[in-house]
Tab-separated table of C-alpha atoms and ligand atoms in Angstrom:
chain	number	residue	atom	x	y	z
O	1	UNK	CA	18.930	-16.525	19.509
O	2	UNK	CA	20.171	-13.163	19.995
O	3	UNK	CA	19.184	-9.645	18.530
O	4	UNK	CA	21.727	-7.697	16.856
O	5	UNK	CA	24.032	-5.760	19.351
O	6	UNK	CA	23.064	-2.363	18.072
O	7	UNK	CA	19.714	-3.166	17.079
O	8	UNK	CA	18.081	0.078	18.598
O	9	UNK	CA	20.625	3.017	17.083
O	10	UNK	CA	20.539	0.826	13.926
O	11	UNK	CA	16.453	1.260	14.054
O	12	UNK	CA	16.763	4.910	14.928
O	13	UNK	CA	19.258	5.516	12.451
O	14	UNK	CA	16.862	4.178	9.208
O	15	UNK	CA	13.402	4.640	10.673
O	16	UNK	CA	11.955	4.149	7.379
O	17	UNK	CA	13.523	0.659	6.545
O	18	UNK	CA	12.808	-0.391	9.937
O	19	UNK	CA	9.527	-2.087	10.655
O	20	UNK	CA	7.814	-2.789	14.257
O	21	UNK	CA	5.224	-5.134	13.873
O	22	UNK	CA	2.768	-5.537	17.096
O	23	UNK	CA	0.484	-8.653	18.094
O	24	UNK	CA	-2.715	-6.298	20.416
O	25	UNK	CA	-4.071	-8.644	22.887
O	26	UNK	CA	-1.606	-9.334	25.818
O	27	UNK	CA	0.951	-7.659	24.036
O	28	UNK	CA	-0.161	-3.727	23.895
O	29	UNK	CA	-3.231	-4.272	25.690
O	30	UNK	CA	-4.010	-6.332	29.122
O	31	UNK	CA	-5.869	-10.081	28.662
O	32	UNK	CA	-9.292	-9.261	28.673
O	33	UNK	CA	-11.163	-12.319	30.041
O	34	UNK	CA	-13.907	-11.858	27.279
O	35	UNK	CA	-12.959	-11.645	24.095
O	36	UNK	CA	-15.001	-8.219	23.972
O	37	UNK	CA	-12.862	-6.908	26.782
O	38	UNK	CA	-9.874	-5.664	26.047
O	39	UNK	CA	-8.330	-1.994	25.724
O	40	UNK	CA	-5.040	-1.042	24.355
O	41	UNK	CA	-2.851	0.302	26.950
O	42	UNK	CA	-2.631	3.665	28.127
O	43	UNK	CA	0.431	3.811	27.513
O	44	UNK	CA	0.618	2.222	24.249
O	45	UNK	CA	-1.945	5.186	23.025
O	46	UNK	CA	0.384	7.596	24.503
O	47	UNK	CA	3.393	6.126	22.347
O	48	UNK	CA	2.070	4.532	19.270
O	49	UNK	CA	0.853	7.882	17.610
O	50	UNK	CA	4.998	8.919	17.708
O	51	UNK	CA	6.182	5.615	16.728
O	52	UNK	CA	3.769	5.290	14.077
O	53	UNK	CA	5.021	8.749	12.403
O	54	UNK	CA	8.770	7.608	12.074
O	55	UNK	CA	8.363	3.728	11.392
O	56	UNK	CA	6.387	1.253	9.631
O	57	UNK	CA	3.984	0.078	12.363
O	58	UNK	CA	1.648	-2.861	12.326
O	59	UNK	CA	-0.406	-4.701	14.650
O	60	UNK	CA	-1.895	-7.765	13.383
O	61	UNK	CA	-3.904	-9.747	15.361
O	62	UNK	CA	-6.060	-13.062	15.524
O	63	UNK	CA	-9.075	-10.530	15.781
O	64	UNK	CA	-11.710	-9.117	12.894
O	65	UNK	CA	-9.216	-6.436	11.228
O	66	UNK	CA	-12.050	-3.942	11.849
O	67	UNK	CA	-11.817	-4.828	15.382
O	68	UNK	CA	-8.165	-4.293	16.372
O	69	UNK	CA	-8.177	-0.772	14.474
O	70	UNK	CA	-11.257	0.068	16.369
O	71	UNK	CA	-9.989	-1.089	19.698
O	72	UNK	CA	-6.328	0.532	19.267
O	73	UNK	CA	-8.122	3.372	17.742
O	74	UNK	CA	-4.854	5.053	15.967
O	75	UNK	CA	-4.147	6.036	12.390
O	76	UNK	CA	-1.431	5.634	10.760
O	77	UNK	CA	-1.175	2.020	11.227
O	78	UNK	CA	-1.279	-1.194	9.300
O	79	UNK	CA	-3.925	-3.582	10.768
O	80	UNK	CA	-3.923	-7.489	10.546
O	81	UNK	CA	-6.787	-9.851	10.970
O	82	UNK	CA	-7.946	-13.213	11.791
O	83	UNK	CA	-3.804	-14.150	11.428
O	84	UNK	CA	-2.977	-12.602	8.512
O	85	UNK	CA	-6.195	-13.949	6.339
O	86	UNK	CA	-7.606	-10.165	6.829
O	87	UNK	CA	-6.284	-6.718	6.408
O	88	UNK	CA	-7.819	-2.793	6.686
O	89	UNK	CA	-7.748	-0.589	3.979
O	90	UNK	CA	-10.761	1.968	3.425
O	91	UNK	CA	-12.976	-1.423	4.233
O	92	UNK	CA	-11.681	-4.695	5.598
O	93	UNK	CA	-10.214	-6.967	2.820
O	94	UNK	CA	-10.000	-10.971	2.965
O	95	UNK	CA	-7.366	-12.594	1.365
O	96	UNK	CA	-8.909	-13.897	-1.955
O	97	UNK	CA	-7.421	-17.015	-1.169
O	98	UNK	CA	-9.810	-17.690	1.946
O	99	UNK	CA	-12.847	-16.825	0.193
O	100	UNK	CA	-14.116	-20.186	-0.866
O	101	UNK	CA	-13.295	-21.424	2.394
O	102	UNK	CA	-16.308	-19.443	3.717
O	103	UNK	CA	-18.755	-21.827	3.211
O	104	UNK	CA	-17.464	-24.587	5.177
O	105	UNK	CA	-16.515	-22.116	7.682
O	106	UNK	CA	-19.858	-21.235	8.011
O	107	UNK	CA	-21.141	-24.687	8.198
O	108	UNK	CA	-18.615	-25.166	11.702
O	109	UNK	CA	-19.855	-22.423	12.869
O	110	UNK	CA	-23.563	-24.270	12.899
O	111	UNK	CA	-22.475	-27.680	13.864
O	112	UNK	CA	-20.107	-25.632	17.171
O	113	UNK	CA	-23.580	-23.831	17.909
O	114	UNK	CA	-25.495	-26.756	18.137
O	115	UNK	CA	-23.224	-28.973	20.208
O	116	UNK	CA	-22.565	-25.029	22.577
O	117	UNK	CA	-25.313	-26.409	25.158
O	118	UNK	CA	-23.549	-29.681	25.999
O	119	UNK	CA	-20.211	-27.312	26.943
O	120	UNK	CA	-20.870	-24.828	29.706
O	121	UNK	CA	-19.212	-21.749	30.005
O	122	UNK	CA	-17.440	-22.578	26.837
O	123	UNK	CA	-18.456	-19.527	24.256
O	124	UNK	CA	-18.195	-19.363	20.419
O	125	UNK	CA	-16.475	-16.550	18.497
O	126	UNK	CA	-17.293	-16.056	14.908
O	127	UNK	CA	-15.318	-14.081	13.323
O	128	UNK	CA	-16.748	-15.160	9.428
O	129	UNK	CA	-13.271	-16.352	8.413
O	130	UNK	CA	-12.994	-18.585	11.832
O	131	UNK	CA	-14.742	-20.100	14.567
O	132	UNK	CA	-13.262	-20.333	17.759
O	133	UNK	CA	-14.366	-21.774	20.886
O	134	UNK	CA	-12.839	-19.469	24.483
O	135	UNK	CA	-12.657	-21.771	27.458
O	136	UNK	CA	-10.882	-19.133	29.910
O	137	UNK	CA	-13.757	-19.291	32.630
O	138	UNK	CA	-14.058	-23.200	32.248
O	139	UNK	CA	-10.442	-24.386	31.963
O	140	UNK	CA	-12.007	-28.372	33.085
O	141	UNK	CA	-13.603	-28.245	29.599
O	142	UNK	CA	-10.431	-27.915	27.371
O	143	UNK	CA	-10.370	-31.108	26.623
O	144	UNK	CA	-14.200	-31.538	25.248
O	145	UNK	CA	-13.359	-28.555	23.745
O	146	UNK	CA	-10.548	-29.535	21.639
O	147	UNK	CA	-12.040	-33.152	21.010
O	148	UNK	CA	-14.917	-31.205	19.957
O	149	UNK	CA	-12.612	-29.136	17.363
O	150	UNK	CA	-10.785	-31.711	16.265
O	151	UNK	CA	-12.925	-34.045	15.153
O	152	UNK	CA	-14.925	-31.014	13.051
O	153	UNK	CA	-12.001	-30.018	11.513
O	154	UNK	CA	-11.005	-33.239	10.630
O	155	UNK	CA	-14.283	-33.988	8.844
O	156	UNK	CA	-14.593	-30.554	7.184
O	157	UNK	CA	-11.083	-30.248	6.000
O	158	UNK	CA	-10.251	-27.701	8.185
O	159	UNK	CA	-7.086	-26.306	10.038
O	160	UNK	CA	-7.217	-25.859	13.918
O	161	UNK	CA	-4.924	-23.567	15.853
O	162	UNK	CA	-4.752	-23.246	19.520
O	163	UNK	CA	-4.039	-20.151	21.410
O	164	UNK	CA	-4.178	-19.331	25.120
O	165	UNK	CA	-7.155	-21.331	26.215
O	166	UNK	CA	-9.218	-21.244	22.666
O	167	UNK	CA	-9.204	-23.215	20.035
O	168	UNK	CA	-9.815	-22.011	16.503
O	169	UNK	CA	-10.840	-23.653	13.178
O	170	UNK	CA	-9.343	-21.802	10.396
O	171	UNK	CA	-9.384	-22.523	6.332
O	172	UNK	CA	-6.997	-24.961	4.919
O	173	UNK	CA	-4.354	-22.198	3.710
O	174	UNK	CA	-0.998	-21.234	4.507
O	175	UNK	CA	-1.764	-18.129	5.468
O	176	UNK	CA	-0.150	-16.495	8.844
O	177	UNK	CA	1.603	-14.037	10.776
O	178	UNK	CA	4.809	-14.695	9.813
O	179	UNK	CA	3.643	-15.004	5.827
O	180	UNK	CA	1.850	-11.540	5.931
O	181	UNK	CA	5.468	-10.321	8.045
O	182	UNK	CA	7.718	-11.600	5.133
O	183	UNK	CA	4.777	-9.741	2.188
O	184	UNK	CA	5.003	-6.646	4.006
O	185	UNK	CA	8.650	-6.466	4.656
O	186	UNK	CA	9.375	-7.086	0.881
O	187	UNK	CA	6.352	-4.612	0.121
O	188	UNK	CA	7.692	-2.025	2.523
O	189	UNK	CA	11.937	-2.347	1.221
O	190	UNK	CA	12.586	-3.199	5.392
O	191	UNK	CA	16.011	-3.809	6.347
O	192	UNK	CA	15.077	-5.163	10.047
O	193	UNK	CA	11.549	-5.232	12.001
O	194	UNK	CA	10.982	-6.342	15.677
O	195	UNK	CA	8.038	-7.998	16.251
O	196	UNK	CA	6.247	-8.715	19.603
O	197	UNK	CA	3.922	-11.213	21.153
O	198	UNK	CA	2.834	-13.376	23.381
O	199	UNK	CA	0.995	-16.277	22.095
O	200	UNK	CA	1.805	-19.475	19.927
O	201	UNK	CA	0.615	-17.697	16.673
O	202	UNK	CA	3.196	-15.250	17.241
O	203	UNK	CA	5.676	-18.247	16.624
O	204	UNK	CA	4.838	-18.125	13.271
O	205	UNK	CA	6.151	-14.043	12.815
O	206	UNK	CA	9.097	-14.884	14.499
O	207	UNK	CA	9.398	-17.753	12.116
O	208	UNK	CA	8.906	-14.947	9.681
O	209	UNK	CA	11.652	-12.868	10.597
O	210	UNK	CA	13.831	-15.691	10.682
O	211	UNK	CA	12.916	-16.243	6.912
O	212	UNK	CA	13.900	-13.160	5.985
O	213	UNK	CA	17.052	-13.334	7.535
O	214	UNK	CA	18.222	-16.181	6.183
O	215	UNK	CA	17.281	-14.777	2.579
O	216	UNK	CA	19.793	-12.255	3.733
O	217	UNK	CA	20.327	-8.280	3.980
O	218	UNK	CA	18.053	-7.821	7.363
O	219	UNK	CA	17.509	-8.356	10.797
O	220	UNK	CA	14.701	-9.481	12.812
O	221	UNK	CA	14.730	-9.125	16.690
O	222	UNK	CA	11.585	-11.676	18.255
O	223	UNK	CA	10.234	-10.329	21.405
O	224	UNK	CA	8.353	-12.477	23.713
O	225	UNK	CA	6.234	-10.547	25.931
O	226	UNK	CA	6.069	-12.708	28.845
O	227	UNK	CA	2.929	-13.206	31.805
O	228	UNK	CA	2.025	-16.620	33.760
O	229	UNK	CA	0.448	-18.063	30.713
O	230	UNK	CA	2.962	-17.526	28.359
O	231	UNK	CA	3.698	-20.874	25.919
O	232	UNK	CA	6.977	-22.523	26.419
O	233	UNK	CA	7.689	-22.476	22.484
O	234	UNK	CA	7.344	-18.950	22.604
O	235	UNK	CA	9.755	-17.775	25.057
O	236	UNK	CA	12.062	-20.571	23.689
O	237	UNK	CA	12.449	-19.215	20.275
O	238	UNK	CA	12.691	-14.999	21.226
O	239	UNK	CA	15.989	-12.682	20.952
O	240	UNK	CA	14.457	-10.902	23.942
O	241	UNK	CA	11.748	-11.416	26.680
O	242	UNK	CA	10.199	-8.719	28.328
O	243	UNK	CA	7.751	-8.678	31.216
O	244	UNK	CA	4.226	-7.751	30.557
O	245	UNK	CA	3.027	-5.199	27.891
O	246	UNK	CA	4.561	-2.602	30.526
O	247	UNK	CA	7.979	-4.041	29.668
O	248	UNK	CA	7.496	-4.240	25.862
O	249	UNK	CA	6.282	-0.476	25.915
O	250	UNK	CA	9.646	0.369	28.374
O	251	UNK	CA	11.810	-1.257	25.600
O	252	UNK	CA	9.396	0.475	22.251
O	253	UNK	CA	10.302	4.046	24.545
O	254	UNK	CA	13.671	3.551	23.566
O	255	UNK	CA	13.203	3.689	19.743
C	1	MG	MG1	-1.696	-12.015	21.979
């Protein structure tokens, strides 16, 4: 795929119908190797705030809603959670759909604490609408890991997702980036939006734009942001690859 030739004077031309949708970690901030750990750029805080005021701007994330806002720390910005399932408005809302899924989440969350000891260096992240399991600092475990995941998921009736070494367990509903991309475009009358990420759940926003394109009347430019660890099926399906979060926030300076 391609972007549109003139796809920056066409966003600064119709800031308003333009959307720029933003995936945080490894995109506008650096891999943290906790999931505590990471910051949002310095110089994404230097040119969000301007961005922000002229276009639609939203990061969504695979974090607690309440978490990305307070880590990018901005107003004036839409934030995502937890994929989509999540969003911030005065107080963090879950999609009524994933409610009764709570339960069952909750009941992973026990059985993943109790079989933690038997997986070293492997640490749980509950994020109440998902459990993940982050096995960064002991890649030789991925596999117990994932068997581990799997076989939960299967019994509860639950979705898993894998990212960049974690593995999450997620409700049972068709609810994701790209789904919450194609809401908010309709919501927001967009006639194009770039998004950017660098992870396999960012396959689904590009999957997203692509949606909307084919239902006509707009453009979507997918922009992998590219490092060592960057999935294959990423890179594979982007208009545009840039290098690092430096080289997304060289090519966001232009708009
Ligand atoms: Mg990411």
């Amino acid at each position: 795929m391609s972007p549109p030739r003139d796809w920056i004077s066409e966003f600064k031309a119709d800031p308003r119908r333009s959307g720029i949708f933003l995936d945080f970690d490894g995109t506008i901030s650096d891999i943290a190797p906790a999931p505590g750990g990471a910051g949002l750029h310095p110089r994404a805080a230097e040119l969000l705030p301007g961005l922000a005021r002229r276009y639609p701007l939203c990061v969504m994330s695979g974090r607690r809603a309440a978490d990305v806002a307070s880590l990018a720390g901005l107003a004036h910005i839409h934030y995502v959670g937890v994929h989509g399932m999540e969003w911030m408005e005065e107080e963090p809302r879950i999609d009524p759909e994933v409610l009764p899924h709570l339960p069952t989440i909750e009941r992973a969350r026990e059985e993943l604490g109790a079989a933690l000891p038997g997986l070293p260096g492997v640490t749980l992240e509950d994020k109440l609408i998902t459990v993940s399991l982050h096995f960064r600092e002991v890649p030789g475990e991925e596999d117990e890991a994932l068997r581990l995941a799997e076989g939960l998921a299967m019994r509860l009736g639950l979705k898993v997702r894998r990212g960049r070494m974690t593995v999450e367990l997620r409700p049972p509903v068709d609810i994701d980036k790209g789904t919450v991309l194609i809401r908010l475009a309709a919501a927001w009358r967009l006639r194009r939006a770039l998004y950017a990420g660098d992870d396999l759940t960012d396959v689904d926003a590009f999957r997203g734009l692509r949606y909307m394109m084919k239902e006509g009347g707009f453009e979507g430019v997918a922009v992998a942001v590219l490092s060592p660890e960057v999935p294959i099926e990423l890179e594979a399906v982007a208009d545009l690859t840039v290098d690092g979060p430096d080289g997304l926030l060289d090519l966001l300076s232009r708009l």
